[in-house]
Each structure stands twice: as structure tokens, then as C-alpha cells.
Amino acid sequence: MERLKAWREIAQKIAHEIKNPLTPIRLTIEHLITLYKDNPKEFDRLFSRATENILEQVDNLRDISDEFSSFGRLQEPKKKEINLSNILNETILFYIGRCESEGIKMESDIEDGILFFGDERMMKRVFINLIDNAMDSFIDVKGIINIRLKKNEDESIVIFFEDNGVGIKSDNMEKVFEPNFSTKKAGMGIGLGIVKEILEKHNGIITINSTEGNGTTVKIILLK
């Protein structure tokens, strides 16, 4: 029974991780289709970058497959100096089409040129998970997502993801990082657990402040 339980947890984790890269692939293709129909000049300009992003996410899926062959453990980060500002901006671009179709306003204040020693693909997974959660939090409200990135004087990096969605009940706040806990109708409920695990591998801290009916603020601190 313990072995079966462990494999169920692995299967759920892999299912979630496979879904993660599929989201930006789908959003990018939908955006290209819209541009091809409505703005061919813009389509030509963005085609190369968009296809590069799709291929990158395909590589991500291949890495996930490799992880599954290693009993589903989250791989150790392949760290190098990365431009966190560019990575976050590129991730936000994935969601432009969906925001427009769902009437969601996404605002960002990204400080330029913030460098960080980490795994680029893992950090993208973090950003995708958190934006997905914000996108799914809106019910009968004009959705607003605000994303901010800055570097402090002590060289620590701070990232905020804020939304005005349904928020989280106080009784559930202690459970948000637990495997299989979710307040959404769909999904495996392990996204925030994966986010926390990735950040811990990057000497990072994540905190969540939320009030039911008044939105959620996720704060990430990446220490030097």
C-alpha cells in the first residue's frame, strides 16, 4: 500500500509537470493564429521567437520524461547566470492572447537586467504556475494581475504576483503547499508544492498572503 501510494504521488506530479509546458505551447500557438488572421506583419515579426519558445517547452517535456524514468524526482537545477527580467517578461508574453480573450488586465513592473544564478527552465515553471493560479482565481470580477520584479540593496531579488481574485480561506492557508490540496475544480493540487521545492533548491523563500474575496499576493525572495 505504501508503494502504491508513492507511485500515485509520482504519477500526479508527472501529470502536473506535463501540463505545465503544454500551457505556454497552446497559448503561443493561439496567439500566432490570431496574428496570422488579423495582423500578418506582426506575425512575421514574432514567428521566430514564438517557435523558439515552443521548441524550448518541447525540450522541457523531454526533461520531464527523463525525470519520470528516475522515479519522478524533481531534477537538481542546472544553474548558470540567467537574466531573470527577460525570463519573466517572456513568460508574461505567453498569456497576452488569453488575457485579451478573457478580459483580464495584466500589469507588470519588471526592473531591467536582473541577473540570477539559477536554472532557467525551473524558474519558468515557477512563473507559469503562479500566473496560472492567478488566471484561474477570477469569478464574476474584472480580473487584474500585477507582477513586479526588483533587486534590493542587499542583492536579494523580490518578485510579487498579485491578483484580485477569490482569495484563499483562512482555514486553507496552512495547506496550500501540501501535495494534492487544491481549491480548483481541475488540476492535481501540487503546483505550489513544486514551486516551493524549486525555490528551495534556489535558496529562495515563498510566502502567500490572501483574504477570501479580496485576492492573493505571492511574494518570492531569492537570496544572494
Coordinates of C-alpha atoms in Angstrom, one line a residue:
M1 CA 0.0 0.0 0.0
E2 CA 2.9 2.4 0.8
R3 CA 4.5 1.6 -2.6
L4 CA 1.2 2.2 -4.4
K5 CA 0.7 5.5 -2.6
A6 CA 4.2 6.6 -3.5
W7 CA 3.6 5.8 -7.2
R8 CA 0.3 7.6 -7.2
E9 CA 2.0 10.7 -5.9
I10 CA 4.7 10.4 -8.6
A11 CA 2.0 10.0 -11.3
Q12 CA 0.2 13.1 -10.1
K13 CA 3.4 15.1 -10.0
I14 CA 4.3 14.0 -13.6
A15 CA 0.8 14.7 -14.9
H16 CA 1.1 18.2 -13.5
E17 CA 4.6 18.8 -14.8
I18 CA 3.5 17.7 -18.3
K19 CA 0.5 20.1 -18.2
N20 CA 2.9 22.9 -17.3
P21 CA 4.8 23.2 -20.6
L22 CA 1.6 22.5 -22.6
T23 CA 0.1 25.7 -21.3
P24 CA 2.6 28.1 -22.9
I25 CA 2.7 26.0 -26.1
R26 CA -1.0 26.3 -26.5
L27 CA -1.1 30.0 -25.7
T28 CA 1.7 30.7 -28.1
I29 CA 0.1 28.8 -30.9
E30 CA -3.3 30.5 -30.3
H31 CA -1.5 33.9 -30.3
L32 CA 0.2 33.1 -33.6
I33 CA -3.1 32.0 -35.2
T34 CA -4.7 35.3 -34.1
L35 CA -1.8 37.4 -35.5
Y36 CA -1.8 35.4 -38.8
K37 CA -5.5 36.3 -39.3
D38 CA -5.6 39.8 -38.0
N39 CA -2.0 41.2 -38.2
P40 CA 0.3 39.4 -40.7
K41 CA 3.1 41.9 -40.3
E42 CA 3.2 41.3 -36.5
F43 CA 3.0 37.6 -37.2
D44 CA 6.2 37.7 -39.3
R45 CA 8.0 39.7 -36.6
L46 CA 7.1 37.3 -33.8
F47 CA 7.1 33.9 -35.6
S48 CA 10.8 33.1 -35.0
R49 CA 10.7 33.9 -31.3
A50 CA 7.4 32.1 -30.8
T51 CA 8.7 28.9 -32.4
E52 CA 11.8 29.1 -30.4
N53 CA 9.7 29.2 -27.2
I54 CA 7.6 26.3 -28.4
L55 CA 10.7 24.2 -29.1
E56 CA 12.1 25.1 -25.6
Q57 CA 8.9 23.8 -24.0
V58 CA 9.1 20.6 -26.0
D59 CA 12.6 20.2 -24.6
N60 CA 11.1 20.8 -21.2
L61 CA 8.7 17.9 -21.8
R62 CA 11.6 15.7 -22.7
D63 CA 13.3 16.6 -19.5
I64 CA 10.2 15.7 -17.6
S65 CA 10.2 12.3 -19.3
D66 CA 13.7 11.8 -18.1
E67 CA 12.7 12.7 -14.6
F68 CA 9.9 10.1 -14.7
S69 CA 12.5 7.4 -15.6
S70 CA 14.3 8.5 -12.4
F71 CA 11.2 7.7 -10.3
G72 CA 9.6 11.1 -10.8
R73 CA 12.1 13.1 -8.6
L74 CA 12.4 16.8 -9.5
Q75 CA 15.9 17.0 -11.0
E76 CA 18.6 19.1 -9.5
P77 CA 18.9 22.6 -11.0
K78 CA 21.3 23.1 -13.8
K79 CA 22.5 26.6 -12.6
K80 CA 24.1 29.3 -14.7
E81 CA 23.8 33.1 -14.8
I82 CA 20.4 33.9 -16.3
N83 CA 18.5 37.2 -17.0
L84 CA 15.5 36.9 -14.7
S85 CA 14.0 40.0 -16.1
N86 CA 13.9 38.6 -19.6
I87 CA 12.6 35.3 -18.5
L88 CA 9.7 36.8 -16.6
N89 CA 8.8 39.2 -19.5
E90 CA 8.9 36.3 -22.0
T91 CA 6.6 34.2 -19.7
I92 CA 4.1 37.1 -19.4
L93 CA 4.0 37.3 -23.2
F94 CA 2.6 33.7 -23.3
Y95 CA -0.5 35.0 -21.7
I96 CA -1.3 38.0 -23.8
G97 CA -3.8 36.2 -26.0
R98 CA -5.6 34.5 -23.1
C99 CA -5.8 37.8 -21.1
E100 CA -7.4 39.6 -24.1
S101 CA -9.9 36.8 -24.7
E102 CA -10.9 36.6 -21.0
G103 CA -10.9 40.3 -20.3
I104 CA -8.1 40.1 -17.8
K105 CA -5.7 43.0 -17.3
M106 CA -2.1 42.1 -16.6
E107 CA 0.2 44.8 -15.4
S108 CA 3.9 44.4 -14.8
D109 CA 6.8 46.4 -13.4
I110 CA 9.9 44.5 -14.2
E111 CA 13.3 46.0 -13.4
D112 CA 15.6 45.5 -16.3
G113 CA 18.8 43.4 -16.3
I114 CA 18.4 41.5 -13.1
L115 CA 20.8 38.5 -13.2
F116 CA 20.5 35.4 -11.1
F117 CA 22.4 32.2 -10.8
G118 CA 19.8 29.5 -11.4
D119 CA 18.0 27.0 -13.7
E120 CA 16.1 28.9 -16.4
R121 CA 13.6 26.2 -17.1
M122 CA 12.8 25.7 -13.5
M123 CA 12.2 29.4 -12.9
K124 CA 9.9 29.5 -15.9
R125 CA 7.9 26.6 -14.3
V126 CA 7.6 28.8 -11.1
F127 CA 6.3 31.8 -13.1
I128 CA 3.9 29.7 -15.2
N129 CA 2.4 28.0 -12.1
L130 CA 1.9 31.3 -10.3
I131 CA 0.4 33.1 -13.3
D132 CA -1.9 30.1 -14.0
N133 CA -3.1 30.2 -10.4
A134 CA -3.9 33.9 -10.7
M135 CA -5.6 33.5 -14.0
D136 CA -7.9 30.8 -12.5
S137 CA -8.8 32.9 -9.5
F138 CA -11.3 35.2 -11.1
I139 CA -15.1 34.6 -10.6
D140 CA -17.5 37.4 -11.5
V141 CA -14.8 40.1 -11.2
K142 CA -12.8 42.1 -13.7
G143 CA -9.5 40.3 -13.3
I144 CA -6.3 42.2 -12.6
I145 CA -2.9 40.7 -12.2
N146 CA 0.1 42.7 -11.1
I147 CA 3.6 41.3 -11.4
R148 CA 6.7 43.1 -10.0
L149 CA 10.4 42.3 -10.0
K150 CA 13.1 44.3 -8.3
K151 CA 16.5 43.9 -6.7
N152 CA 17.2 45.2 -3.2
E153 CA 20.3 46.9 -1.9
D154 CA 21.4 43.7 -0.2
E155 CA 21.4 42.0 -3.6
S156 CA 18.3 39.9 -2.8
I157 CA 15.7 39.7 -5.6
V158 CA 12.0 40.1 -4.8
I159 CA 9.1 39.1 -7.1
F160 CA 5.4 39.8 -6.4
F161 CA 2.4 38.2 -8.1
E162 CA -0.8 39.9 -7.0
D163 CA -4.4 39.3 -8.1
N164 CA -7.9 40.5 -7.1
G165 CA -9.4 37.0 -7.4
V166 CA -11.4 34.9 -5.0
G167 CA -8.6 34.6 -2.5
I168 CA -8.0 31.7 -0.1
K169 CA -10.0 30.8 3.0
S170 CA -8.1 31.3 6.2
D171 CA -8.6 27.6 7.2
N172 CA -6.8 26.6 4.0
M173 CA -3.8 28.8 4.2
E174 CA -1.7 26.3 6.1
K175 CA -2.4 23.6 3.4
V176 CA -1.6 25.5 0.2
F177 CA 1.8 23.8 -0.2
E178 CA 0.6 20.3 0.7
P179 CA 0.5 17.7 -2.1
N180 CA -3.0 17.1 -3.6
F181 CA -4.5 20.1 -1.9
S182 CA -6.5 22.4 -4.3
T183 CA -9.5 24.7 -4.2
K184 CA -9.8 24.5 -8.0
K185 CA -12.2 22.1 -9.8
A186 CA -9.4 21.0 -12.1
G187 CA -5.8 20.2 -11.5
M188 CA -3.8 17.9 -9.2
G189 CA -3.2 20.4 -6.5
I190 CA 0.6 20.1 -6.4
G191 CA 1.6 23.2 -8.3
L192 CA 2.5 25.3 -5.3
G193 CA 4.3 22.3 -3.8
I194 CA 6.5 22.1 -6.9
V195 CA 7.0 25.9 -6.8
K196 CA 8.2 25.7 -3.2
E197 CA 10.5 22.8 -3.9
I198 CA 12.1 24.6 -6.9
L199 CA 12.6 27.8 -4.9
E200 CA 14.2 25.9 -2.0
K201 CA 16.7 24.5 -4.5
H202 CA 17.5 28.1 -5.5
N203 CA 17.9 29.5 -1.9
G204 CA 14.5 31.1 -2.3
I205 CA 11.6 31.8 0.0
I206 CA 7.9 32.0 -0.9
T207 CA 5.1 33.5 1.2
I208 CA 1.4 33.8 0.4
N209 CA -1.0 36.4 1.9
S210 CA -4.6 36.1 1.0
T211 CA -8.0 37.1 2.1
E212 CA -11.1 35.3 0.9
G213 CA -12.9 37.5 -1.6
N214 CA -10.0 40.1 -1.7
G215 CA -7.3 38.5 -3.8
T216 CA -3.9 36.9 -3.2
T217 CA -0.3 38.2 -3.0
V218 CA 2.5 35.8 -3.6
K219 CA 6.0 37.0 -2.6
I220 CA 9.2 35.4 -3.7
I221 CA 12.6 36.3 -2.2
L222 CA 15.7 34.9 -3.9
L223 CA 18.7 35.3 -1.7
K224 CA 22.2 36.0 -2.9

